[in-house]
Amino acid sequence: MTRRHFLIEGIVQGVGFRPYVHRLARQLGLSGWARNTAAGLELELEGPAAALDAFGEALRTAPPPLAVVEGVHTRDIPPTGEAGFVIRPSAGGEAATLVSPDLAPCAACLAEMQNPKGRRYRYPFINCTDCGPRFSIIRRLPYDRPATTMAGFQMCPDCAAEYKDIRSRRYHAQPNCCPACGPRAFYLDAAGARQPGDPIALAQKTLAAGGIVAVKGTGGIHLACRADSPEAVARLRQRKHRPEKPLALMARDRAAAARWCVITKEEAALLESPRRPILLLEKLDPAGESWLSATARLGVMLPYTPLHILLLDGTFGGPGLLVMTSANCPGCPVLIDNGQALEALAGVADGFLLHDRPIANRCDDSLALVWRGKPVFFRRSRGYAPQPIPLAREAGGVLAFGAEQKGSFAAGRGRHAFVNQYIGDLKNAETMDHYRAALAGTLGLFGLAPQVLVCDLHPDYASTREAEGWAARLGLPLRRVQHHWAHMAACMADNRLTGPAFGLVWDGTGLGEDGQTWGAECLIGDYTSCRRAGSIRPVLLPGGDVCAVEIGRTALALATDAGCPEAAPGFPRRAGVAALLQSGYRCVPSSGMGRLFDGVYALLTGRTAAGYDGQAPALLEALAQGAPPADLYRPVYYEENGVRRFDTRPLIRALCAQKAAGVSPAALAAGFQQAVCRMALDQCRALNPDNLPVVLSGGVFLNRALLEGVTALLEGAGYRVYTHSRVSPSDEGLALGQLAIAAARPET
């Protein structure tokens, strides 16, 4: 007889691992015990050596469905003659384990919820060891019921019996509950008065009548209305002060989503996966459903909680497609508290479908498109956070504070990077409070002790000021990393690249090492050093950051620089802006690719203001879809201070001339995108003679046409191209690159 000690690392708590090892041990005739610890799952097993070997092999090759086994450490110890198997109480200590994301109900729970004879029939909080809430309810590790927001719900005798029964799929399921002992949903009218009756039925009736309902889910509260009612959507837009930004949809099932969208096999697999992100799907009619989105795509998700599934099942007349958008005040994080929702949504919601299970960790919906079978994240949150990003090197003790527009942080432990759930722009106090709370929660939950801090080069970012405060309070070294180098390093770390790379980093703005605004950069480097090799011609932005909203200013700047100012659209204060351009006063030179897209869209359409961040590039992409591209590319380059720059003036002159000649805006939009892709290939050929791997990063690569076009041209020319799939190419993923750079040279 042999006795063996096991320590299993990874996502091994809250995913049914202890019941799994209990069953496996019994099947193999092994005795011993198991317990959760802060480091993972600890076991001691005794029996024949061959059975212990088989047990270890099963751990590695066939773990529970939701588990992620990252390490199995074993050592033989003296036998004790112990008989039987027990699950011991959890042990505390320094946190080193991982936490599962919140996941959609499993098939067994759905079947049980739909069984009229079962005690959980139509129960909105049904779950088991294979599914349900995890990250949103956990307060601390080890993962046990008292450490979650289920602590206030004592199991009834029936649930307690399941919890102790090894034959049950709820054996040691910490959120286990039923209508007799668990959380309850309730419905309130617009005034906040609780209404008698089935809360799901009341909510469905309000929605069917065209009303707006606040719905509390796993990690936050949504505002819902009928997606097929332009009138209901118009009321929601007016009340939420969101006149143009696309609205996310929740569809009853894939068939309901297919009424309006093309769904590929890869998209269907992710749409129906337990992670259930919002996916950007191509419309059947590119111009259709304009009241939901003016682009050629719709953001669609399937229900990811039992409550959502019941709400969309149509039992009481509810529609199978709902708008499901985050309930928040403009610029603020999604609401999670019932009382705050009643106050903040007064006059917005016609009813409230809420419940009494607290949310410990705010977690908004993930948003992605599927490209080459993998997600490309606009935001990585519910269903993915807080699962860490595996790294190619040690990063313990490094804390990266990200940028500002899409707030993020990344904390290292061993070869893991813990990247935050979606936070938003750090421009107001509420979002900054969310950032600080999420950061403190992550450090506390996973036992992370920062030793090196890293932030963006920009001195005025809120994240930079936060990092400076931490450095002063804790006496820790603070490293500042250039914005676009961090983007490039993020894509390298996303793909676990270790050597040097050639980076095409395209975004709106980022402070360069020369003090100017960069954003269309060709970089060469690795995690220890980086140099700028190429860019585009900078254009003066009159008023600086205001040009991100008043895109007509950028159009005038581009046209003036190209010698055809008359081609720019008219807008209020145009003469004053022209005077600024002539004098250079309050004009910021920028090589931002995002601003180039803004200005070109304004030149093509005459639109002079953007309603939300990234609107003009998204609309330009939609305008170009399916159109034959006009010939706009003019390969004119010049060198300035060692930087090879693409001269945008001939391209802008060609665009304006062809527009005046009657070429359609759609063909010109397609031609502009094609020209940018060809420029990327030319820059790579000129600046990457060593054929280094090419990484694509920056928010501009959320434009699918550019992502596909640049990748196809580069791969066709023989380059190895790497894109993002585990963090966003936007500023939200930038903290991963900061962390990787600081981890490579922590002493600087």
XYZ file of C-alpha atoms in Angstrom:
748
model
C 0.000 0.000 0.000
C 1.198 3.515 -0.888
C 0.065 6.895 0.451
C 0.457 9.953 -1.758
C 0.004 13.669 -1.132
C -1.493 15.739 -4.000
C -1.645 19.516 -4.457
C -3.727 20.509 -7.479
C -3.377 24.077 -8.778
C -5.645 26.018 -11.120
C -9.391 26.607 -11.235
C -10.232 23.776 -8.851
C -12.664 25.413 -6.418
C -16.316 26.013 -7.119
C -16.259 23.642 -10.089
C -17.138 20.333 -8.412
C -13.571 19.148 -7.966
C -13.929 17.724 -4.447
C -16.974 15.631 -5.399
C -15.103 14.531 -8.514
C -12.059 13.301 -6.598
C -14.318 11.610 -4.036
C -16.076 9.622 -6.757
C -12.813 8.862 -8.535
C -11.156 7.666 -5.329
C -14.077 5.387 -4.561
C -14.028 4.030 -8.121
C -10.304 3.186 -7.826
C -10.563 1.770 -4.301
C -8.534 4.549 -2.670
C -8.982 5.951 0.835
C -7.996 9.345 2.237
C -9.222 12.914 2.345
C -9.506 16.162 0.346
C -9.848 19.819 1.263
C -9.767 23.256 -0.295
C -6.829 25.428 0.677
C -5.801 28.907 -0.361
C -3.287 27.255 -2.701
C -5.771 24.984 -4.483
C -7.012 21.486 -3.679
C -5.057 19.283 -1.286
C -5.461 15.488 -1.030
C -3.944 12.498 0.679
C -4.799 9.114 -0.833
C -3.815 5.588 0.100
C -4.003 2.389 -1.910
C -2.172 0.368 -4.570
C 0.482 2.351 -6.426
C -1.131 1.508 -9.792
C -4.458 2.958 -8.613
C -2.726 6.133 -7.401
C -1.007 6.474 -10.771
C -4.360 6.073 -12.534
C -5.841 8.711 -10.236
C -3.095 11.190 -11.134
C -3.512 10.519 -14.850
C -7.281 11.143 -14.612
C -6.632 14.466 -12.868
C -4.512 15.619 -15.777
C -6.565 14.255 -18.672
C -10.224 14.174 -17.555
C -10.928 16.813 -14.882
C -14.446 18.234 -14.243
C -15.858 20.241 -17.185
C -15.358 23.692 -15.633
C -11.975 23.001 -14.041
C -8.618 24.222 -15.355
C -5.777 22.100 -13.964
C -2.507 24.028 -14.178
C -0.362 21.852 -11.951
C -0.451 18.524 -10.064
C 2.293 18.159 -7.444
C 2.724 14.787 -5.731
C 4.973 13.180 -3.111
C 4.798 9.820 -1.397
C 4.313 9.803 2.382
C 4.100 6.999 5.002
C 0.842 4.981 4.887
C -1.547 5.362 7.854
C -3.967 2.509 7.206
C -6.811 5.041 6.911
C -10.107 3.640 5.619
C -12.840 5.488 3.724
C -12.764 8.956 2.205
C -13.775 12.305 3.719
C -13.914 15.901 2.553
C -12.274 17.921 5.301
C -13.061 21.550 6.206
C -11.175 24.080 4.124
C -7.857 25.459 5.324
C -6.904 29.122 5.122
C -3.520 30.659 4.509
C -2.034 32.743 1.735
C -4.340 32.723 -1.286
C -2.817 31.050 -4.329
C -5.721 29.304 -6.051
C -7.900 30.558 -8.894
C -11.607 31.344 -9.167
C -14.006 30.203 -11.869
C -15.894 32.806 -13.896
C -19.702 32.937 -13.762
C -21.094 30.411 -16.224
C -24.460 29.649 -17.821
C -26.759 26.863 -16.533
C -25.851 23.328 -17.590
C -28.217 21.066 -19.536
C -29.128 19.046 -16.438
C -30.184 22.136 -14.492
C -32.203 23.444 -17.438
C -34.052 20.138 -17.749
C -34.757 20.146 -14.021
C -35.990 23.760 -14.116
C -38.458 22.832 -16.859
C -39.831 19.771 -15.052
C -43.256 20.607 -13.529
C -42.905 17.744 -11.054
C -39.556 18.890 -9.653
C -39.107 21.110 -6.601
C -37.026 23.575 -8.624
C -39.587 24.019 -11.403
C -39.107 27.520 -12.873
C -36.703 28.440 -10.064
C -34.529 31.367 -11.272
C -31.454 30.458 -9.180
C -31.003 26.786 -9.978
C -27.338 25.670 -10.137
C -25.028 22.723 -9.463
C -21.321 21.946 -9.326
C -21.100 22.263 -13.125
C -22.680 25.690 -13.555
C -23.915 28.900 -12.017
C -22.514 31.977 -10.267
C -18.926 31.957 -9.071
C -16.867 35.159 -9.381
C -19.830 37.492 -8.891
C -20.679 35.965 -5.499
C -17.255 35.264 -3.974
C -15.812 37.517 -1.276
C -12.698 35.579 -0.260
C -10.914 32.240 -0.597
C -11.120 29.331 0.046
C -14.336 29.001 -1.933
C -16.915 27.926 0.651
C -20.493 29.106 1.177
C -19.648 31.397 4.156
C -17.161 33.199 1.889
C -19.840 34.028 -0.707
C -22.979 36.138 -0.919
C -24.916 32.888 -0.364
C -23.831 33.008 3.288
C -27.165 34.567 4.271
C -29.190 31.665 2.832
C -29.231 28.550 5.024
C -29.844 25.303 3.146
C -33.116 23.518 3.813
C -32.998 19.805 4.772
C -33.535 18.684 1.159
C -30.698 20.868 -0.191
C -28.435 19.883 2.715
C -29.045 16.208 1.900
C -28.039 16.808 -1.745
C -24.956 18.684 -0.604
C -23.822 15.640 1.426
C -24.787 12.974 -1.115
C -21.885 11.816 -3.286
C -24.374 10.562 -5.895
C -25.829 14.050 -6.391
C -24.440 16.557 -8.887
C -24.905 19.080 -6.060
C -22.496 17.263 -3.775
C -20.527 20.103 -2.115
C -22.066 22.696 -4.500
C -21.602 25.891 -2.484
C -24.452 27.970 -4.083
C -26.916 25.045 -3.792
C -30.446 26.231 -3.031
C -34.126 25.876 -3.916
C -37.313 27.978 -3.611
C -37.609 27.000 0.058
C -34.195 28.276 1.136
C -32.497 30.273 -1.604
C -32.629 33.716 -3.181
C -35.938 34.995 -4.472
C -36.905 37.211 -7.371
C -39.537 39.905 -7.049
C -41.153 42.535 -9.242
C -41.652 46.224 -8.434
C -43.581 48.844 -10.364
C -42.112 52.126 -11.585
C -42.653 53.676 -8.152
C -40.756 50.864 -6.412
C -43.798 49.139 -4.895
C -43.578 45.346 -4.759
C -46.261 43.691 -6.871
C -48.021 40.412 -6.012
C -47.857 37.482 -8.415
C -45.212 35.675 -10.459
C -42.371 38.206 -10.965
C -41.346 36.672 -14.304
C -44.922 36.878 -15.595
C -45.252 40.504 -14.482
C -41.982 41.440 -16.195
C -42.945 39.631 -19.397
C -46.283 41.422 -19.544
C -44.599 44.806 -19.110
C -42.125 44.005 -21.866
C -44.803 42.660 -24.208
C -46.699 45.941 -23.796
C -43.629 47.935 -24.877
C -42.378 48.832 -21.408
C -38.840 49.059 -20.078
C -37.805 46.697 -17.257
C -34.677 46.782 -15.093
C -33.434 43.187 -14.754
C -30.876 42.080 -12.159
C -28.586 39.355 -13.438
C -25.390 37.765 -12.165
C -22.916 40.638 -12.202
C -25.122 43.680 -12.713
C -28.461 45.164 -13.700
C -29.714 45.626 -17.270
C -32.413 47.685 -18.909
C -34.591 45.549 -21.192
C -37.260 46.270 -23.773
C -38.650 44.652 -26.922
C -35.997 44.565 -29.633
C -38.637 44.338 -32.371
C -40.337 47.576 -31.313
C -38.673 50.744 -32.676
C -41.000 52.751 -30.428
C -39.915 50.931 -27.260
C -36.259 51.250 -28.247
C -36.701 54.962 -28.953
C -38.128 55.447 -25.440
C -35.211 53.543 -23.946
C -32.707 55.623 -25.909
C -34.384 58.856 -24.863
C -34.585 57.911 -21.190
C -31.045 56.474 -21.068
C -29.562 59.381 -23.046
C -28.076 57.000 -25.595
C -29.314 58.315 -28.945
C -27.021 56.438 -31.353
C -24.727 53.894 -29.701
C -25.619 50.300 -30.681
C -27.666 48.332 -28.171
C -26.949 44.731 -27.171
C -29.618 42.070 -27.646
C -30.482 38.937 -25.715
C -32.088 36.247 -27.875
C -34.154 33.341 -26.558
C -31.997 30.884 -28.513
C -29.894 30.647 -31.655
C -32.999 30.385 -33.844
C -34.284 33.707 -32.488
C -30.914 35.357 -33.153
C -30.897 33.927 -36.684
C -34.034 35.939 -37.509
C -31.800 38.982 -37.948
C -28.214 37.699 -38.071
C -25.899 35.428 -40.013
C -24.364 32.946 -37.563
C -21.347 30.846 -38.507
C -20.525 27.498 -36.933
C -17.727 29.084 -34.867
C -20.001 31.921 -33.729
C -22.750 29.482 -32.759
C -20.318 27.458 -30.652
C -19.208 30.505 -28.665
C -22.704 31.983 -28.516
C -24.013 28.774 -26.911
C -20.952 28.093 -24.747
C -21.149 28.404 -20.942
C -19.306 31.741 -21.197
C -22.114 33.380 -23.232
C -20.452 36.630 -24.397
C -22.133 39.244 -26.548
C -21.010 38.524 -30.115
C -20.990 41.016 -32.953
C -22.895 39.182 -35.685
C -23.410 40.221 -39.296
C -26.943 41.374 -40.071
C -28.930 39.483 -42.681
C -29.818 42.928 -44.029
C -26.837 45.277 -43.507
C -29.188 48.269 -43.410
C -31.817 46.538 -41.276
C -32.746 47.061 -37.618
C -31.332 50.594 -37.762
C -33.124 51.492 -34.530
C -30.755 49.060 -32.762
C -27.512 49.714 -34.647
C -26.535 51.885 -37.604
C -23.640 49.529 -38.404
C -23.851 46.268 -40.365
C -23.618 44.183 -37.174
C -25.683 43.472 -34.088
C -24.363 42.563 -30.653
C -26.235 39.418 -29.566
C -25.989 37.121 -26.540
C -28.033 34.183 -25.300
C -29.491 34.029 -21.769
C -26.808 33.179 -19.224
C -28.798 32.866 -15.983
C -31.940 30.851 -15.202
C -33.768 34.125 -14.594
C -32.935 35.393 -18.094
C -33.950 32.061 -19.619
C -37.335 32.234 -17.914
C -37.799 35.864 -18.890
C -37.334 35.058 -22.574
C -39.254 31.762 -22.701
C -42.476 33.451 -23.830
C -44.649 31.618 -21.295
C -46.540 34.806 -20.470
C -46.321 36.476 -23.852
C -42.832 37.926 -23.641
C -40.828 38.394 -26.870
C -37.930 36.144 -27.849
C -35.587 39.070 -28.590
C -34.906 41.780 -26.030
C -32.647 44.759 -25.874
C -30.450 44.038 -22.849
C -28.199 47.002 -22.142
C -26.304 47.860 -18.976
C -28.250 49.934 -16.474
C -25.997 52.797 -15.502
C -25.829 56.547 -15.377
C -23.908 58.060 -18.333
C -20.207 57.305 -17.993
C -20.689 55.316 -14.771
C -20.327 51.584 -13.990
C -23.238 49.154 -14.274
C -25.555 49.199 -11.251
C -25.514 46.221 -8.858
C -27.472 47.351 -5.786
C -31.284 47.158 -5.638
C -31.720 50.415 -3.729
C -29.352 52.336 -5.971
C -31.131 50.972 -9.036
C -34.521 52.179 -7.799
C -33.086 55.631 -7.219
C -30.967 55.929 -10.369
C -33.571 54.436 -12.732
C -36.564 56.376 -11.479
C -38.260 57.731 -14.587
C -36.309 55.314 -16.782
C -37.697 51.860 -15.929
C -41.408 50.997 -15.989
C -40.735 48.012 -13.716
C -37.986 46.223 -11.820
C -37.265 42.472 -11.900
C -34.817 42.150 -9.015
C -33.634 39.537 -6.528
C -32.137 39.412 -3.032
C -28.776 37.730 -3.719
C -26.066 40.400 -3.327
C -23.455 40.905 -6.036
C -19.956 40.868 -4.555
C -18.064 41.606 -7.791
C -19.527 43.828 -10.493
C -19.020 42.102 -13.859
C -20.433 43.536 -17.089
C -21.072 41.441 -20.201
C -18.125 40.449 -22.381
C -18.229 41.699 -25.982
C -16.337 40.107 -28.859
C -16.314 39.224 -32.522
C -15.210 35.815 -33.752
C -12.291 35.760 -36.147
C -10.554 32.586 -37.291
C -12.447 30.632 -34.674
C -11.279 32.746 -31.722
C -12.780 35.729 -29.918
C -11.417 39.217 -30.476
C -12.513 41.129 -27.401
C -13.947 44.601 -27.331
C -14.221 43.951 -23.610
C -13.321 40.859 -21.579
C -15.483 40.444 -18.504
C -18.312 38.096 -17.482
C -17.632 34.471 -18.382
C -13.879 35.100 -18.597
C -12.818 37.167 -15.565
C -11.110 36.489 -13.233
C -9.470 33.594 -15.110
C -5.836 34.696 -15.462
C -3.751 34.924 -18.618
C -0.884 32.366 -18.649
C 2.480 33.995 -19.357
C 5.725 32.792 -20.883
C 7.783 34.202 -17.972
C 7.523 34.946 -14.255
C 5.696 38.183 -13.397
C 5.205 37.867 -9.646
C 4.940 41.142 -7.743
C 4.302 43.350 -10.798
C 1.215 45.578 -10.800
C 0.337 47.452 -14.014
C -2.175 50.320 -13.942
C -3.159 50.456 -17.626
C -4.327 53.549 -19.486
C -7.340 55.821 -18.988
C -9.915 55.595 -21.748
C -10.634 51.916 -21.110
C -9.441 51.449 -17.554
C -7.541 48.281 -16.812
C -4.957 46.760 -14.534
C -2.919 43.565 -14.513
C -1.330 41.919 -11.481
C 1.272 39.171 -11.696
C 1.651 36.000 -9.659
C 4.105 33.412 -10.913
C 3.346 32.936 -14.602
C -0.183 34.295 -14.282
C -1.500 37.748 -15.129
C -4.738 38.644 -13.377
C -6.466 41.118 -15.705
C -9.529 42.982 -14.470
C -13.108 42.610 -15.624
C -14.510 45.476 -17.740
C -14.377 48.833 -15.923
C -14.797 51.666 -18.447
C -13.312 55.119 -18.932
C -11.633 56.579 -15.856
C -12.974 60.088 -16.396
C -15.409 60.344 -13.511
C -15.367 59.613 -9.802
C -17.779 56.666 -9.940
C -15.754 54.737 -12.513
C -12.533 55.530 -10.694
C -14.083 54.178 -7.498
C -14.990 50.991 -9.393
C -11.404 50.752 -10.656
C -10.006 51.069 -7.128
C -12.504 48.572 -5.694
C -11.818 46.010 -8.432
C -8.066 46.430 -7.965
C -8.250 46.038 -4.181
C -10.603 43.068 -4.583
C -8.290 41.268 -7.008
C -5.207 41.806 -4.871
C -7.026 40.625 -1.752
C -8.804 37.668 -3.339
C -5.660 36.201 -4.881
C -3.172 37.256 -2.209
C -1.142 39.514 -4.511
C 1.534 41.752 -2.970
C 2.866 44.365 -5.437
C 6.608 45.001 -5.433
C 7.003 46.842 -8.744
C 4.497 49.300 -10.237
C 4.171 50.279 -13.890
C 1.997 52.881 -15.647
C 1.579 54.821 -18.876
C 3.929 57.596 -19.932
C 1.076 60.142 -19.974
C 1.257 62.244 -16.776
C -2.407 63.282 -16.834
C -4.021 59.835 -17.039
C -6.069 59.016 -13.947
C -4.365 55.613 -13.877
C -0.937 57.291 -13.876
C -1.889 59.495 -10.938
C -3.231 56.425 -9.123
C 0.061 54.596 -9.695
C 2.010 57.592 -8.430
C -0.109 57.598 -5.262
C 0.561 53.897 -4.681
C 4.291 54.385 -5.222
C 4.409 57.244 -2.718
C 2.357 55.409 -0.065
C 4.126 52.064 -0.342
C 7.610 53.248 -1.251
C 7.638 51.059 -4.361
C 9.482 51.695 -7.640
C 7.319 53.034 -10.462
C 8.169 52.477 -14.111
C 6.577 54.468 -16.939
C 6.101 52.684 -20.276
C 5.303 54.273 -23.619
C 1.712 53.590 -24.668
C 2.268 51.861 -28.004
C 5.171 49.743 -26.796
C 2.790 48.444 -24.124
C 0.239 47.632 -26.846
C 2.832 45.679 -28.825
C 4.016 43.831 -25.714
C 0.388 43.002 -24.855
C -0.074 41.214 -28.174
C 3.244 39.437 -27.722
C 2.217 38.278 -24.232
C -1.252 37.342 -25.518
C 0.490 34.958 -27.927
C 3.282 33.985 -25.476
C 5.984 35.281 -27.826
C 9.402 35.653 -26.224
C 11.658 37.110 -28.903
C 11.705 40.391 -30.813
C 8.769 41.367 -33.019
C 7.631 43.978 -35.507
C 4.562 45.782 -34.235
C 1.819 47.547 -36.162
C 0.098 49.481 -33.377
C -2.833 51.589 -34.520
C -5.111 53.490 -32.172
C -6.538 56.934 -31.543
C -3.942 58.586 -29.344
C -1.071 57.829 -27.010
C 1.754 59.972 -25.692
C 5.000 59.376 -27.551
C 8.538 59.553 -26.239
C 8.987 62.865 -28.069
C 6.027 64.410 -26.218
C 3.763 64.293 -29.288
C 0.594 62.269 -29.907
C 1.253 58.940 -31.641
C -1.174 56.375 -32.989
C -0.169 54.697 -36.284
C 3.131 53.195 -35.275
C 5.599 50.679 -36.674
C 7.704 49.432 -33.773
C 10.604 47.010 -33.492
C 11.481 45.486 -30.146
C 10.764 43.030 -27.375
C 9.969 43.289 -23.654
C 13.263 45.025 -22.802
C 13.574 47.689 -25.494
C 11.657 49.178 -28.410
C 12.251 51.718 -31.157
C 9.890 53.604 -33.435
C 10.644 52.825 -37.077
C 7.586 54.105 -38.936
C 4.381 56.110 -38.672
C 2.134 58.364 -40.754
C 2.388 62.078 -41.397
C 1.157 63.938 -38.295
C -1.745 66.324 -38.746
C -2.564 69.265 -36.499
C -5.636 68.675 -34.314
C -7.221 72.056 -33.554
C -8.278 71.935 -29.904
C -6.574 68.603 -29.208
C -8.821 65.976 -27.604
C -12.022 67.768 -28.646
C -11.368 66.438 -32.162
C -12.320 62.941 -30.978
C -15.911 64.241 -30.717
C -15.929 67.114 -33.236
C -14.655 65.059 -36.153
C -15.310 67.917 -38.587
C -12.263 69.633 -37.090
C -10.095 66.664 -38.056
C -11.582 66.630 -41.564
C -10.699 70.314 -41.975
C -7.191 69.664 -40.637
C -6.614 66.824 -43.117
C -8.023 68.755 -46.052
C -6.038 71.882 -45.167
C -2.823 69.878 -44.841
C -3.528 68.300 -48.253
C -4.147 71.677 -49.878
C -7.910 71.284 -50.442
C -9.630 72.882 -47.423
C -12.731 73.579 -49.503
C -13.482 69.831 -49.492
C -14.053 69.797 -45.729
C -17.659 69.986 -44.469
C -19.100 73.085 -42.874
C -19.741 73.227 -39.150
C -20.193 75.844 -36.441
C -17.038 77.857 -35.689
C -15.391 76.558 -38.863
C -13.709 79.895 -39.517
C -12.294 79.962 -36.012
C -10.942 76.428 -36.355
C -9.374 77.355 -39.711
C -7.672 80.294 -37.989
C -6.278 77.955 -35.338
C -4.863 75.730 -38.057
C -3.275 78.685 -39.812
C -1.635 79.978 -36.636
C -0.910 76.625 -35.008
C -2.316 77.921 -31.715
C -3.879 75.148 -29.562
C -3.132 72.626 -32.299
C -1.705 69.253 -31.280
C 0.294 67.278 -33.876
C -1.081 63.738 -34.065
C -0.194 60.605 -36.012
C -3.226 58.757 -34.649
C -4.819 56.256 -37.014
C -8.136 56.599 -35.196
C -8.193 60.339 -35.846
C -7.384 59.698 -39.526
C -10.454 57.439 -39.738
C -12.564 60.097 -37.997
C -11.516 62.781 -40.437
C -11.960 60.635 -43.540
C -15.476 59.639 -42.456
C -16.352 63.310 -42.007
C -14.936 64.134 -45.450
C -16.974 61.331 -47.050
C -20.304 61.954 -45.354
C -20.301 65.561 -44.174
C -20.963 64.454 -40.610
C -19.025 66.679 -38.189
C -19.673 65.189 -34.710
C -19.449 61.697 -33.210
C -22.072 60.465 -30.773
C -19.806 57.985 -28.982
C -16.208 56.761 -28.916
C -15.289 54.891 -32.084
C -18.510 55.734 -33.925
C -16.933 57.215 -37.058
C -14.573 54.257 -37.734
C -17.440 51.806 -37.104
C -19.731 53.664 -39.514
C -16.949 53.925 -42.089
C -16.470 50.155 -41.911
C -20.220 49.641 -42.362
C -20.301 52.110 -45.258
C -17.489 50.252 -47.044
C -18.920 46.758 -46.618
C -19.469 45.056 -49.964
C -18.499 48.092 -52.053
C -15.912 47.875 -54.868
C -12.918 49.901 -53.592
C -11.911 53.087 -55.344
C -8.225 53.428 -56.218
C -6.894 55.841 -53.587
C -3.522 54.436 -52.525
C -0.608 56.719 -53.303
C 2.631 55.119 -51.972
C 4.433 58.289 -50.947
C 6.832 58.064 -47.996
C 9.451 60.292 -46.438
C 11.912 59.973 -43.564
C 11.976 62.279 -40.577
C 14.336 61.811 -37.617
C 14.781 58.127 -38.438
C 11.031 57.461 -38.774
C 9.638 56.347 -42.149
C 6.327 58.179 -42.547
C 3.445 57.505 -44.914
C 2.429 60.812 -46.477
C -1.361 61.048 -46.141
C -1.687 64.171 -48.308
C -1.826 62.426 -51.725
C -4.395 59.962 -50.356
C -6.596 62.779 -49.013
C -6.313 64.741 -52.270
C -7.315 61.649 -54.278
C -10.261 60.980 -51.966
C -11.538 64.565 -52.196
C -11.079 64.720 -55.967
C -12.917 61.457 -56.594
C -15.725 62.486 -54.245
C -16.120 65.714 -56.215
C -16.177 63.626 -59.415
C -19.161 61.648 -58.151
C -17.538 58.430 -56.874
C -19.780 56.923 -54.211
C -18.864 57.369 -50.516
C -19.090 53.580 -50.115
C -16.471 52.953 -52.801
C -14.263 55.666 -51.329
C -14.606 54.193 -47.816
C -13.631 50.765 -49.168
C -10.757 52.308 -51.102
C -9.501 54.133 -48.030
C -9.483 50.934 -45.970
C -7.695 49.112 -48.790
C -5.085 51.892 -48.976
C -4.381 51.641 -45.254
C -3.913 47.860 -45.557
C -1.507 48.296 -48.469
C 0.414 50.900 -46.493
C 0.843 48.354 -43.676
C 2.388 45.867 -46.111
C 4.720 48.472 -47.618
C 5.916 49.588 -44.196
C 6.547 46.002 -43.161
C 8.524 45.274 -46.317
C 10.641 48.377 -45.823
C 11.163 48.210 -42.066
C 11.132 44.481 -41.236
C 13.933 43.015 -43.384
C 14.676 40.328 -40.775
C 11.172 38.891 -41.186
C 10.344 39.240 -37.485
C 6.911 38.060 -36.329
C 4.353 40.814 -36.893
C 1.944 41.669 -34.065
C -1.198 43.746 -34.607
C -2.507 45.768 -31.673
C -4.442 48.920 -30.848
C -8.167 49.637 -30.931
C -8.224 50.252 -34.698
C -7.788 46.496 -35.170
C -11.293 46.011 -33.808
C -12.253 47.029 -37.353
C -12.793 43.600 -38.892
C -12.086 44.773 -42.426
C -8.670 46.086 -41.386
C -7.900 43.030 -39.271
C -8.684 40.723 -42.193
C -7.124 42.930 -44.847
C -3.810 43.612 -43.119
C -3.434 39.990 -41.988
C -4.174 38.613 -45.462
C -1.665 40.907 -47.188
C 1.088 40.242 -44.658
C 0.575 36.473 -44.618
C 0.442 36.475 -48.396
C 3.867 38.109 -48.365
C 5.238 35.401 -46.079
C 5.082 37.113 -42.684
C 3.953 35.384 -39.473
C 1.118 37.489 -38.093
C -0.165 37.435 -34.507
C -3.359 39.055 -33.261
C -5.183 39.276 -29.941
C -7.482 36.528 -28.640
C -7.159 36.580 -24.835
C -7.238 40.327 -24.110
C -8.594 43.212 -26.142
C -6.374 44.987 -28.691
C -7.786 48.253 -27.302
C -6.471 50.112 -24.261
C -8.333 47.611 -22.083
C -5.653 45.017 -22.867
C -2.710 47.392 -22.626
C -1.993 46.649 -18.928
C -0.919 43.114 -19.897
C 1.852 44.624 -22.013
C 2.938 46.968 -19.234
C 3.170 43.990 -16.888
C 5.186 41.914 -19.379
C 7.662 44.765 -19.925
C 8.147 45.391 -16.208
C 8.501 41.652 -15.528
C 11.303 41.419 -18.106
C 13.325 44.148 -16.356
C 11.846 44.588 -12.864
C 14.901 46.465 -11.602
C 14.418 49.482 -13.900
